[in-house]
């Protein structure tokens, strides 16, 4: 596990917990307790997901056919992600300030709140920057893979799909907790909650579709090429049958291969499980907003 990931997670979560506690202690009657707890928990969840993502990433990127030993460090341990995390963490308090929805009359309390929002989102931003690196590395690896349409249960592909599924689930849970924390806060956001939910949906959907799309497009191309080759052989076999009056050897086998190729599902490559994962995470990211309007 890259040390920088763990360092960012520990320091970010600890800073969020300490600043959040000071923010609550500075109030006569503490507000935003739910906000502080949930956003601090969010940072911790992303940090704890690191070892799982690290193991799945190594299973794919360090497999024999991929052999990209630097990918895991580029995704989870590159110093550039600290810059990405710091920049992303600025967006949240800056957005709250620009929308003029800070809940307190006292400027000092609002400063404590913005400092907490910054600390709670540093490691989230680190992870989002790492996810962008994962998209880049996975596309490069997929382009190099020698794939066979009728052999989609190979270990490296399973590892990649498991990594994508884990990323989607973590992203969906984090997005849901972030929206719930807003609903428990004293911000007067109004329709901005919907906008944040749409942003969360885009992030969750991207975590699934962006890394999967290169694989799906490549498999679809290979499937069409294989079908074209097999159907050309079947046509040649039928032409030979018309000439000789007897079915050539292997015709039934070619027809069987053609039917198997037609049945191959390229989106998602491993069947319904990946779709279910994406739908679950997407539902989770919208559930808080839906509950808010229903209740």
PDB file of N, CA, C and O in Angstrom, residues 19-86:
ATOM      1  N   UNK A  19     -10.664  19.691  13.642  1.00  0.00           N
ATOM      2  CA  UNK A  19     -11.263  20.981  13.286  1.00  0.00           C
ATOM      3  C   UNK A  19     -12.780  20.931  13.460  1.00  0.00           C
ATOM      4  O   UNK A  19     -13.397  21.914  13.916  1.00  0.00           O
ATOM      5  N   UNK A  20     -13.384  19.791  13.130  1.00  0.00           N
ATOM      6  CA  UNK A  20     -14.829  19.654  13.330  1.00  0.00           C
ATOM      7  C   UNK A  20     -15.211  19.755  14.789  1.00  0.00           C
ATOM      8  O   UNK A  20     -16.209  20.405  15.145  1.00  0.00           O
ATOM      9  N   UNK A  21     -14.417  19.128  15.660  1.00  0.00           N
ATOM     10  CA  UNK A  21     -14.694  19.207  17.098  1.00  0.00           C
ATOM     11  C   UNK A  21     -14.536  20.639  17.609  1.00  0.00           C
ATOM     12  O   UNK A  21     -15.340  21.117  18.420  1.00  0.00           O
ATOM     13  N   UNK A  22     -13.506  21.336  17.135  1.00  0.00           N
ATOM     14  CA  UNK A  22     -13.301  22.731  17.544  1.00  0.00           C
ATOM     15  C   UNK A  22     -14.435  23.618  17.031  1.00  0.00           C
ATOM     16  O   UNK A  22     -14.870  24.554  17.723  1.00  0.00           O
ATOM     17  N   UNK A  23     -14.901  23.325  15.819  1.00  0.00           N
ATOM     18  CA  UNK A  23     -16.019  24.083  15.254  1.00  0.00           C
ATOM     19  C   UNK A  23     -17.277  23.910  16.102  1.00  0.00           C
ATOM     20  O   UNK A  23     -17.972  24.881  16.422  1.00  0.00           O
ATOM     21  N   UNK A  24     -17.555  22.676  16.510  1.00  0.00           N
ATOM     22  CA  UNK A  24     -18.727  22.425  17.352  1.00  0.00           C
ATOM     23  C   UNK A  24     -18.556  23.041  18.732  1.00  0.00           C
ATOM     24  O   UNK A  24     -19.507  23.592  19.313  1.00  0.00           O
ATOM     25  N   UNK A  25     -17.336  22.962  19.271  1.00  0.00           N
ATOM     26  CA  UNK A  25     -17.090  23.501  20.611  1.00  0.00           C
ATOM     27  C   UNK A  25     -17.192  25.016  20.645  1.00  0.00           C
ATOM     28  O   UNK A  25     -17.493  25.606  21.701  1.00  0.00           O
ATOM     29  N   UNK A  26     -16.970  25.669  19.494  1.00  0.00           N
ATOM     30  CA  UNK A  26     -17.021  27.131  19.461  1.00  0.00           C
ATOM     31  C   UNK A  26     -18.447  27.663  19.474  1.00  0.00           C
ATOM     32  O   UNK A  26     -18.653  28.869  19.655  1.00  0.00           O
ATOM     33  N   UNK A  27     -19.412  26.779  19.309  1.00  0.00           N
ATOM     34  CA  UNK A  27     -20.815  27.202  19.283  1.00  0.00           C
ATOM     35  C   UNK A  27     -21.433  27.076  20.673  1.00  0.00           C
ATOM     36  O   UNK A  27     -21.120  26.161  21.429  1.00  0.00           O
ATOM     37  N   UNK A  28     -22.319  27.991  20.993  1.00  0.00           N
ATOM     38  CA  UNK A  28     -23.032  27.909  22.270  1.00  0.00           C
ATOM     39  C   UNK A  28     -23.929  26.675  22.294  1.00  0.00           C
ATOM     40  O   UNK A  28     -23.983  25.951  23.291  1.00  0.00           O
ATOM     41  N   UNK A  29     -24.640  26.454  21.201  1.00  0.00           N
ATOM     42  CA  UNK A  29     -25.480  25.259  21.050  1.00  0.00           C
ATOM     43  C   UNK A  29     -25.033  24.574  19.763  1.00  0.00           C
ATOM     44  O   UNK A  29     -25.362  25.046  18.663  1.00  0.00           O
ATOM     45  N   UNK A  30     -24.233  23.510  19.875  1.00  0.00           N
ATOM     46  CA  UNK A  30     -23.621  22.905  18.681  1.00  0.00           C
ATOM     47  C   UNK A  30     -24.634  22.532  17.600  1.00  0.00           C
ATOM     48  O   UNK A  30     -25.651  21.883  17.861  1.00  0.00           O
ATOM     49  N   UNK A  31     -24.352  22.995  16.387  1.00  0.00           N
ATOM     50  CA  UNK A  31     -25.121  22.629  15.211  1.00  0.00           C
ATOM     51  C   UNK A  31     -24.218  21.826  14.272  1.00  0.00           C
ATOM     52  O   UNK A  31     -23.028  21.681  14.509  1.00  0.00           O
ATOM     53  N   UNK A  32     -24.805  21.305  13.245  1.00  0.00           N
ATOM     54  CA  UNK A  32     -24.038  20.592  12.213  1.00  0.00           C
ATOM     55  C   UNK A  32     -23.294  19.377  12.749  1.00  0.00           C
ATOM     56  O   UNK A  32     -22.256  18.987  12.193  1.00  0.00           O
ATOM     57  N   UNK A  33     -23.804  18.752  13.813  1.00  0.00           N
ATOM     58  CA  UNK A  33     -23.142  17.551  14.331  1.00  0.00           C
ATOM     59  C   UNK A  33     -23.160  16.444  13.280  1.00  0.00           C
ATOM     60  O   UNK A  33     -22.155  15.756  13.044  1.00  0.00           O
ATOM     61  N   UNK A  34     -24.318  16.285  12.625  1.00  0.00           N
ATOM     62  CA  UNK A  34     -24.420  15.272  11.579  1.00  0.00           C
ATOM     63  C   UNK A  34     -23.470  15.544  10.433  1.00  0.00           C
ATOM     64  O   UNK A  34     -22.840  14.627   9.899  1.00  0.00           O
ATOM     65  N   UNK A  35     -23.329  16.805  10.054  1.00  0.00           N
ATOM     66  CA  UNK A  35     -22.414  17.184   8.980  1.00  0.00           C
ATOM     67  C   UNK A  35     -20.977  16.804   9.331  1.00  0.00           C
ATOM     68  O   UNK A  35     -20.260  16.206   8.517  1.00  0.00           O
ATOM     69  N   UNK A  36     -20.555  17.139  10.542  1.00  0.00           N
ATOM     70  CA  UNK A  36     -19.182  16.865  10.973  1.00  0.00           C
ATOM     71  C   UNK A  36     -18.924  15.361  11.018  1.00  0.00           C
ATOM     72  O   UNK A  36     -17.898  14.871  10.517  1.00  0.00           O
ATOM     73  N   UNK A  37     -19.841  14.608  11.580  1.00  0.00           N
ATOM     74  CA  UNK A  37     -19.646  13.161  11.715  1.00  0.00           C
ATOM     75  C   UNK A  37     -19.601  12.483  10.342  1.00  0.00           C
ATOM     76  O   UNK A  37     -18.704  11.680  10.059  1.00  0.00           O
ATOM     77  N   UNK A  38     -20.543  12.814   9.484  1.00  0.00           N
ATOM     78  CA  UNK A  38     -20.642  12.111   8.202  1.00  0.00           C
ATOM     79  C   UNK A  38     -19.496  12.454   7.260  1.00  0.00           C
ATOM     80  O   UNK A  38     -18.960  11.570   6.570  1.00  0.00           O
ATOM     81  N   UNK A  39     -19.095  13.723   7.215  1.00  0.00           N
ATOM     82  CA  UNK A  39     -17.995  14.077   6.325  1.00  0.00           C
ATOM     83  C   UNK A  39     -16.660  13.529   6.837  1.00  0.00           C
ATOM     84  O   UNK A  39     -15.790  13.143   6.034  1.00  0.00           O
ATOM     85  N   UNK A  40     -16.486  13.503   8.151  1.00  0.00           N
ATOM     86  CA  UNK A  40     -15.281  12.881   8.704  1.00  0.00           C
ATOM     87  C   UNK A  40     -15.280  11.381   8.408  1.00  0.00           C
ATOM     88  O   UNK A  40     -14.246  10.801   8.041  1.00  0.00           O
ATOM     89  N   UNK A  41     -16.447  10.754   8.547  1.00  0.00           N
ATOM     90  CA  UNK A  41     -16.583   9.335   8.222  1.00  0.00           C
ATOM     91  C   UNK A  41     -16.281   9.081   6.747  1.00  0.00           C
ATOM     92  O   UNK A  41     -15.647   8.076   6.389  1.00  0.00           O
ATOM     93  N   UNK A  42     -16.710   9.988   5.882  1.00  0.00           N
ATOM     94  CA  UNK A  42     -16.448   9.851   4.457  1.00  0.00           C
ATOM     95  C   UNK A  42     -14.954   9.780   4.162  1.00  0.00           C
ATOM     96  O   UNK A  42     -14.485   8.936   3.401  1.00  0.00           O
ATOM     97  N   UNK A  43     -14.195  10.690   4.769  1.00  0.00           N
ATOM     98  CA  UNK A  43     -12.750  10.696   4.575  1.00  0.00           C
ATOM     99  C   UNK A  43     -12.140   9.388   5.064  1.00  0.00           C
ATOM    100  O   UNK A  43     -11.247   8.824   4.415  1.00  0.00           O
ATOM    101  N   UNK A  44     -12.626   8.886   6.202  1.00  0.00           N
ATOM    102  CA  UNK A  44     -12.110   7.626   6.742  1.00  0.00           C
ATOM    103  C   UNK A  44     -12.447   6.445   5.833  1.00  0.00           C
ATOM    104  O   UNK A  44     -11.620   5.548   5.622  1.00  0.00           O
ATOM    105  N   UNK A  45     -13.663   6.437   5.272  1.00  0.00           N
ATOM    106  CA  UNK A  45     -14.075   5.335   4.392  1.00  0.00           C
ATOM    107  C   UNK A  45     -13.179   5.257   3.163  1.00  0.00           C
ATOM    108  O   UNK A  45     -12.730   4.175   2.753  1.00  0.00           O
ATOM    109  N   UNK A  46     -12.899   6.412   2.561  1.00  0.00           N
ATOM    110  CA  UNK A  46     -12.032   6.425   1.381  1.00  0.00           C
ATOM    111  C   UNK A  46     -10.634   5.923   1.751  1.00  0.00           C
ATOM    112  O   UNK A  46     -10.020   5.145   1.012  1.00  0.00           O
ATOM    113  N   UNK A  47     -10.141   6.348   2.903  1.00  0.00           N
ATOM    114  CA  UNK A  47      -8.827   5.873   3.334  1.00  0.00           C
ATOM    115  C   UNK A  47      -8.800   4.376   3.565  1.00  0.00           C
ATOM    116  O   UNK A  47      -7.865   3.684   3.139  1.00  0.00           O
ATOM    117  N   UNK A  48      -9.840   3.839   4.210  1.00  0.00           N
ATOM    118  CA  UNK A  48      -9.897   2.409   4.492  1.00  0.00           C
ATOM    119  C   UNK A  48     -10.111   1.577   3.237  1.00  0.00           C
ATOM    120  O   UNK A  48      -9.758   0.390   3.203  1.00  0.00           O
ATOM    121  N   UNK A  49     -10.699   2.177   2.213  1.00  0.00           N
ATOM    122  CA  UNK A  49     -10.882   1.454   0.951  1.00  0.00           C
ATOM    123  C   UNK A  49      -9.566   1.277   0.202  1.00  0.00           C
ATOM    124  O   UNK A  49      -9.469   0.430  -0.694  1.00  0.00           O
ATOM    125  N   UNK A  50      -8.552   2.048   0.578  1.00  0.00           N
ATOM    126  CA  UNK A  50      -7.269   1.993  -0.116  1.00  0.00           C
ATOM    127  C   UNK A  50      -6.654   0.610  -0.215  1.00  0.00           C
ATOM    128  O   UNK A  50      -6.267   0.178  -1.315  1.00  0.00           O
ATOM    129  N   UNK A  51      -6.515  -0.132   0.887  1.00  0.00           N
ATOM    130  CA  UNK A  51      -5.913  -1.470   0.787  1.00  0.00           C
ATOM    131  C   UNK A  51      -6.669  -2.420  -0.140  1.00  0.00           C
ATOM    132  O   UNK A  51      -6.048  -3.229  -0.841  1.00  0.00           O
ATOM    133  N   UNK A  52      -8.004  -2.318  -0.162  1.00  0.00           N
ATOM    134  CA  UNK A  52      -8.788  -3.174  -1.062  1.00  0.00           C
ATOM    135  C   UNK A  52      -8.520  -2.792  -2.512  1.00  0.00           C
ATOM    136  O   UNK A  52      -8.271  -3.650  -3.373  1.00  0.00           O
ATOM    137  N   UNK A  53      -8.556  -1.494  -2.799  1.00  0.00           N
ATOM    138  CA  UNK A  53      -8.284  -1.030  -4.158  1.00  0.00           C
ATOM    139  C   UNK A  53      -6.854  -1.352  -4.570  1.00  0.00           C
ATOM    140  O   UNK A  53      -6.593  -1.709  -5.730  1.00  0.00           O
ATOM    141  N   UNK A  54      -5.929  -1.248  -3.627  1.00  0.00           N
ATOM    142  CA  UNK A  54      -4.531  -1.572  -3.902  1.00  0.00           C
ATOM    143  C   UNK A  54      -4.379  -3.041  -4.300  1.00  0.00           C
ATOM    144  O   UNK A  54      -3.685  -3.369  -5.278  1.00  0.00           O
ATOM    145  N   UNK A  55      -5.041  -3.939  -3.559  1.00  0.00           N
ATOM    146  CA  UNK A  55      -4.944  -5.370  -3.861  1.00  0.00           C
ATOM    147  C   UNK A  55      -5.543  -5.682  -5.231  1.00  0.00           C
ATOM    148  O   UNK A  55      -4.945  -6.420  -6.035  1.00  0.00           O
ATOM    149  N   UNK A  56      -6.713  -5.120  -5.532  1.00  0.00           N
ATOM    150  CA  UNK A  56      -7.352  -5.379  -6.823  1.00  0.00           C
ATOM    151  C   UNK A  56      -6.549  -4.771  -7.965  1.00  0.00           C
ATOM    152  O   UNK A  56      -6.421  -5.375  -9.040  1.00  0.00           O
ATOM    153  N   UNK A  57      -5.986  -3.584  -7.735  1.00  0.00           N
ATOM    154  CA  UNK A  57      -5.185  -2.939  -8.778  1.00  0.00           C
ATOM    155  C   UNK A  57      -3.936  -3.755  -9.083  1.00  0.00           C
ATOM    156  O   UNK A  57      -3.546  -3.905 -10.257  1.00  0.00           O
ATOM    157  N   UNK A  58      -3.294  -4.285  -8.064  1.00  0.00           N
ATOM    158  CA  UNK A  58      -2.105  -5.107  -8.295  1.00  0.00           C
ATOM    159  C   UNK A  58      -2.461  -6.389  -9.047  1.00  0.00           C
ATOM    160  O   UNK A  58      -1.689  -6.857  -9.894  1.00  0.00           O
ATOM    161  N   UNK A  59      -3.621  -6.959  -8.757  1.00  0.00           N
ATOM    162  CA  UNK A  59      -4.035  -8.182  -9.447  1.00  0.00           C
ATOM    163  C   UNK A  59      -4.146  -7.953 -10.949  1.00  0.00           C
ATOM    164  O   UNK A  59      -3.842  -8.850 -11.748  1.00  0.00           O
ATOM    165  N   UNK A  60      -4.578  -6.771 -11.337  1.00  0.00           N
ATOM    166  CA  UNK A  60      -4.717  -6.489 -12.767  1.00  0.00           C
ATOM    167  C   UNK A  60      -3.431  -5.954 -13.369  1.00  0.00           C
ATOM    168  O   UNK A  60      -2.886  -6.522 -14.327  1.00  0.00           O
ATOM    169  N   UNK A  61      -2.907  -4.864 -12.827  1.00  0.00           N
ATOM    170  CA  UNK A  61      -1.782  -4.173 -13.471  1.00  0.00           C
ATOM    171  C   UNK A  61      -0.475  -4.947 -13.381  1.00  0.00           C
ATOM    172  O   UNK A  61       0.416  -4.745 -14.215  1.00  0.00           O
ATOM    173  N   UNK A  62      -0.339  -5.816 -12.387  1.00  0.00           N
ATOM    174  CA  UNK A  62       0.892  -6.597 -12.271  1.00  0.00           C
ATOM    175  C   UNK A  62       0.722  -8.022 -12.783  1.00  0.00           C
ATOM    176  O   UNK A  62       1.578  -8.873 -12.541  1.00  0.00           O
ATOM    177  N   UNK A  63      -0.383  -8.287 -13.485  1.00  0.00           N
ATOM    178  CA  UNK A  63      -0.564  -9.599 -14.105  1.00  0.00           C
ATOM    179  C   UNK A  63       0.419  -9.756 -15.265  1.00  0.00           C
ATOM    180  O   UNK A  63       1.018  -8.784 -15.749  1.00  0.00           O
ATOM    181  N   UNK A  64       0.564 -10.987 -15.735  1.00  0.00           N
ATOM    182  CA  UNK A  64       1.575 -11.290 -16.758  1.00  0.00           C
ATOM    183  C   UNK A  64       1.332 -10.507 -18.042  1.00  0.00           C
ATOM    184  O   UNK A  64       2.271  -9.971 -18.652  1.00  0.00           O
ATOM    185  N   UNK A  65       0.077 -10.407 -18.471  1.00  0.00           N
ATOM    186  CA  UNK A  65      -0.220  -9.788 -19.757  1.00  0.00           C
ATOM    187  C   UNK A  65      -0.163  -8.263 -19.706  1.00  0.00           C
ATOM    188  O   UNK A  65       0.034  -7.614 -20.738  1.00  0.00           O
ATOM    189  N   UNK A  66      -0.379  -7.674 -18.520  1.00  0.00           N
ATOM    190  CA  UNK A  66      -0.364  -6.209 -18.411  1.00  0.00           C
ATOM    191  C   UNK A  66       1.024  -5.718 -18.031  1.00  0.00           C
ATOM    192  O   UNK A  66       1.609  -4.846 -18.687  1.00  0.00           O
ATOM    193  N   UNK A  67       1.555  -6.251 -16.946  1.00  0.00           N
ATOM    194  CA  UNK A  67       2.935  -5.975 -16.509  1.00  0.00           C
ATOM    195  C   UNK A  67       3.242  -4.478 -16.423  1.00  0.00           C
ATOM    196  O   UNK A  67       4.243  -3.998 -16.954  1.00  0.00           O
ATOM    197  N   UNK A  68       2.362  -3.741 -15.740  1.00  0.00           N
ATOM    198  CA  UNK A  68       2.586  -2.305 -15.512  1.00  0.00           C
ATOM    199  C   UNK A  68       2.840  -2.111 -14.025  1.00  0.00           C
ATOM    200  O   UNK A  68       1.945  -1.778 -13.255  1.00  0.00           O
ATOM    201  N   UNK A  69       4.087  -2.305 -13.623  1.00  0.00           N
ATOM    202  CA  UNK A  69       4.428  -2.299 -12.203  1.00  0.00           C
ATOM    203  C   UNK A  69       4.329  -0.911 -11.576  1.00  0.00           C
ATOM    204  O   UNK A  69       4.231  -0.790 -10.356  1.00  0.00           O
ATOM    205  N   UNK A  70       4.340   0.138 -12.379  1.00  0.00           N
ATOM    206  CA  UNK A  70       4.269   1.489 -11.829  1.00  0.00           C
ATOM    207  C   UNK A  70       2.867   2.039 -11.724  1.00  0.00           C
ATOM    208  O   UNK A  70       2.670   3.156 -11.227  1.00  0.00           O
ATOM    209  N   UNK A  71       1.862   1.266 -12.157  1.00  0.00           N
ATOM    210  CA  UNK A  71       0.498   1.784 -12.209  1.00  0.00           C
ATOM    211  C   UNK A  71      -0.066   2.054 -10.816  1.00  0.00           C
ATOM    212  O   UNK A  71      -0.708   3.086 -10.590  1.00  0.00           O
ATOM    213  N   UNK A  72       0.159   1.141  -9.886  1.00  0.00           N
ATOM    214  CA  UNK A  72      -0.433   1.294  -8.552  1.00  0.00           C
ATOM    215  C   UNK A  72       0.114   2.545  -7.870  1.00  0.00           C
ATOM    216  O   UNK A  72      -0.632   3.319  -7.248  1.00  0.00           O
ATOM    217  N   UNK A  73       1.422   2.763  -8.000  1.00  0.00           N
ATOM    218  CA  UNK A  73       2.001   3.979  -7.419  1.00  0.00           C
ATOM    219  C   UNK A  73       1.440   5.224  -8.099  1.00  0.00           C
ATOM    220  O   UNK A  73       1.140   6.229  -7.431  1.00  0.00           O
ATOM    221  N   UNK A  74       1.278   5.162  -9.419  1.00  0.00           N
ATOM    222  CA  UNK A  74       0.742   6.314 -10.148  1.00  0.00           C
ATOM    223  C   UNK A  74      -0.686   6.624  -9.732  1.00  0.00           C
ATOM    224  O   UNK A  74      -1.101   7.787  -9.733  1.00  0.00           O
ATOM    225  N   UNK A  75      -1.434   5.586  -9.343  1.00  0.00           N
ATOM    226  CA  UNK A  75      -2.828   5.775  -8.964  1.00  0.00           C
ATOM    227  C   UNK A  75      -2.996   6.157  -7.499  1.00  0.00           C
ATOM    228  O   UNK A  75      -3.826   7.009  -7.164  1.00  0.00           O
ATOM    229  N   UNK A  76      -2.241   5.541  -6.626  1.00  0.00           N
ATOM    230  CA  UNK A  76      -2.485   5.689  -5.190  1.00  0.00           C
ATOM    231  C   UNK A  76      -1.362   6.384  -4.429  1.00  0.00           C
ATOM    232  O   UNK A  76      -1.549   6.699  -3.252  1.00  0.00           O
ATOM    233  N   UNK A  77      -0.213   6.605  -5.080  1.00  0.00           N
ATOM    234  CA  UNK A  77       0.907   7.145  -4.328  1.00  0.00           C
ATOM    235  C   UNK A  77       1.653   8.283  -4.979  1.00  0.00           C
ATOM    236  O   UNK A  77       2.674   8.721  -4.452  1.00  0.00           O
ATOM    237  N   UNK A  78       1.151   8.818  -6.089  1.00  0.00           N
ATOM    238  CA  UNK A  78       1.852   9.900  -6.778  1.00  0.00           C
ATOM    239  C   UNK A  78       1.651  11.218  -6.033  1.00  0.00           C
ATOM    240  O   UNK A  78       0.522  11.553  -5.667  1.00  0.00           O
ATOM    241  N   UNK A  79       2.711  11.993  -5.814  1.00  0.00           N
ATOM    242  CA  UNK A  79       2.578  13.274  -5.097  1.00  0.00           C
ATOM    243  C   UNK A  79       1.632  14.258  -5.771  1.00  0.00           C
ATOM    244  O   UNK A  79       1.071  15.130  -5.103  1.00  0.00           O
ATOM    245  N   UNK A  80       1.437  14.121  -7.099  1.00  0.00           N
ATOM    246  CA  UNK A  80       0.547  15.049  -7.787  1.00  0.00           C
ATOM    247  C   UNK A  80      -0.872  14.978  -7.241  1.00  0.00           C
ATOM    248  O   UNK A  80      -1.634  15.963  -7.316  1.00  0.00           O
ATOM    249  N   UNK A  81      -1.250  13.832  -6.665  1.00  0.00           N
ATOM    250  CA  UNK A  81      -2.604  13.702  -6.116  1.00  0.00           C
ATOM    251  C   UNK A  81      -2.799  14.586  -4.887  1.00  0.00           C
ATOM    252  O   UNK A  81      -3.928  14.947  -4.563  1.00  0.00           O
ATOM    253  N   UNK A  82      -1.704  14.910  -4.190  1.00  0.00           N
ATOM    254  CA  UNK A  82      -1.820  15.862  -3.077  1.00  0.00           C
ATOM    255  C   UNK A  82      -2.248  17.227  -3.581  1.00  0.00           C
ATOM    256  O   UNK A  82      -3.058  17.915  -2.952  1.00  0.00           O
ATOM    257  N   UNK A  83      -1.698  17.612  -4.730  1.00  0.00           N
ATOM    258  CA  UNK A  83      -2.095  18.889  -5.331  1.00  0.00           C
ATOM    259  C   UNK A  83      -3.559  18.829  -5.767  1.00  0.00           C
ATOM    260  O   UNK A  83      -4.336  19.756  -5.534  1.00  0.00           O
ATOM    261  N   UNK A  84      -3.931  17.704  -6.400  1.00  0.00           N
ATOM    262  CA  UNK A  84      -5.322  17.530  -6.805  1.00  0.00           C
ATOM    263  C   UNK A  84      -6.263  17.566  -5.624  1.00  0.00           C
ATOM    264  O   UNK A  84      -7.334  18.176  -5.687  1.00  0.00           O
ATOM    265  N   UNK A  85      -5.867  16.909  -4.522  1.00  0.00           N
ATOM    266  CA  UNK A  85      -6.700  16.911  -3.323  1.00  0.00           C
ATOM    267  C   UNK A  85      -6.836  18.295  -2.727  1.00  0.00           C
ATOM    268  O   UNK A  85      -7.938  18.701  -2.311  1.00  0.00           O
ATOM    269  N   UNK A  86      -5.733  19.044  -2.694  1.00  0.00           N
ATOM    270  CA  UNK A  86      -5.772  20.394  -2.130  1.00  0.00           C
ATOM    271  C   UNK A  86      -6.653  21.312  -2.972  1.00  0.00           C
ATOM    272  O   UNK A  86      -7.415  22.133  -2.425  1.00  0.00           O
TER     273      UNK A  86
END
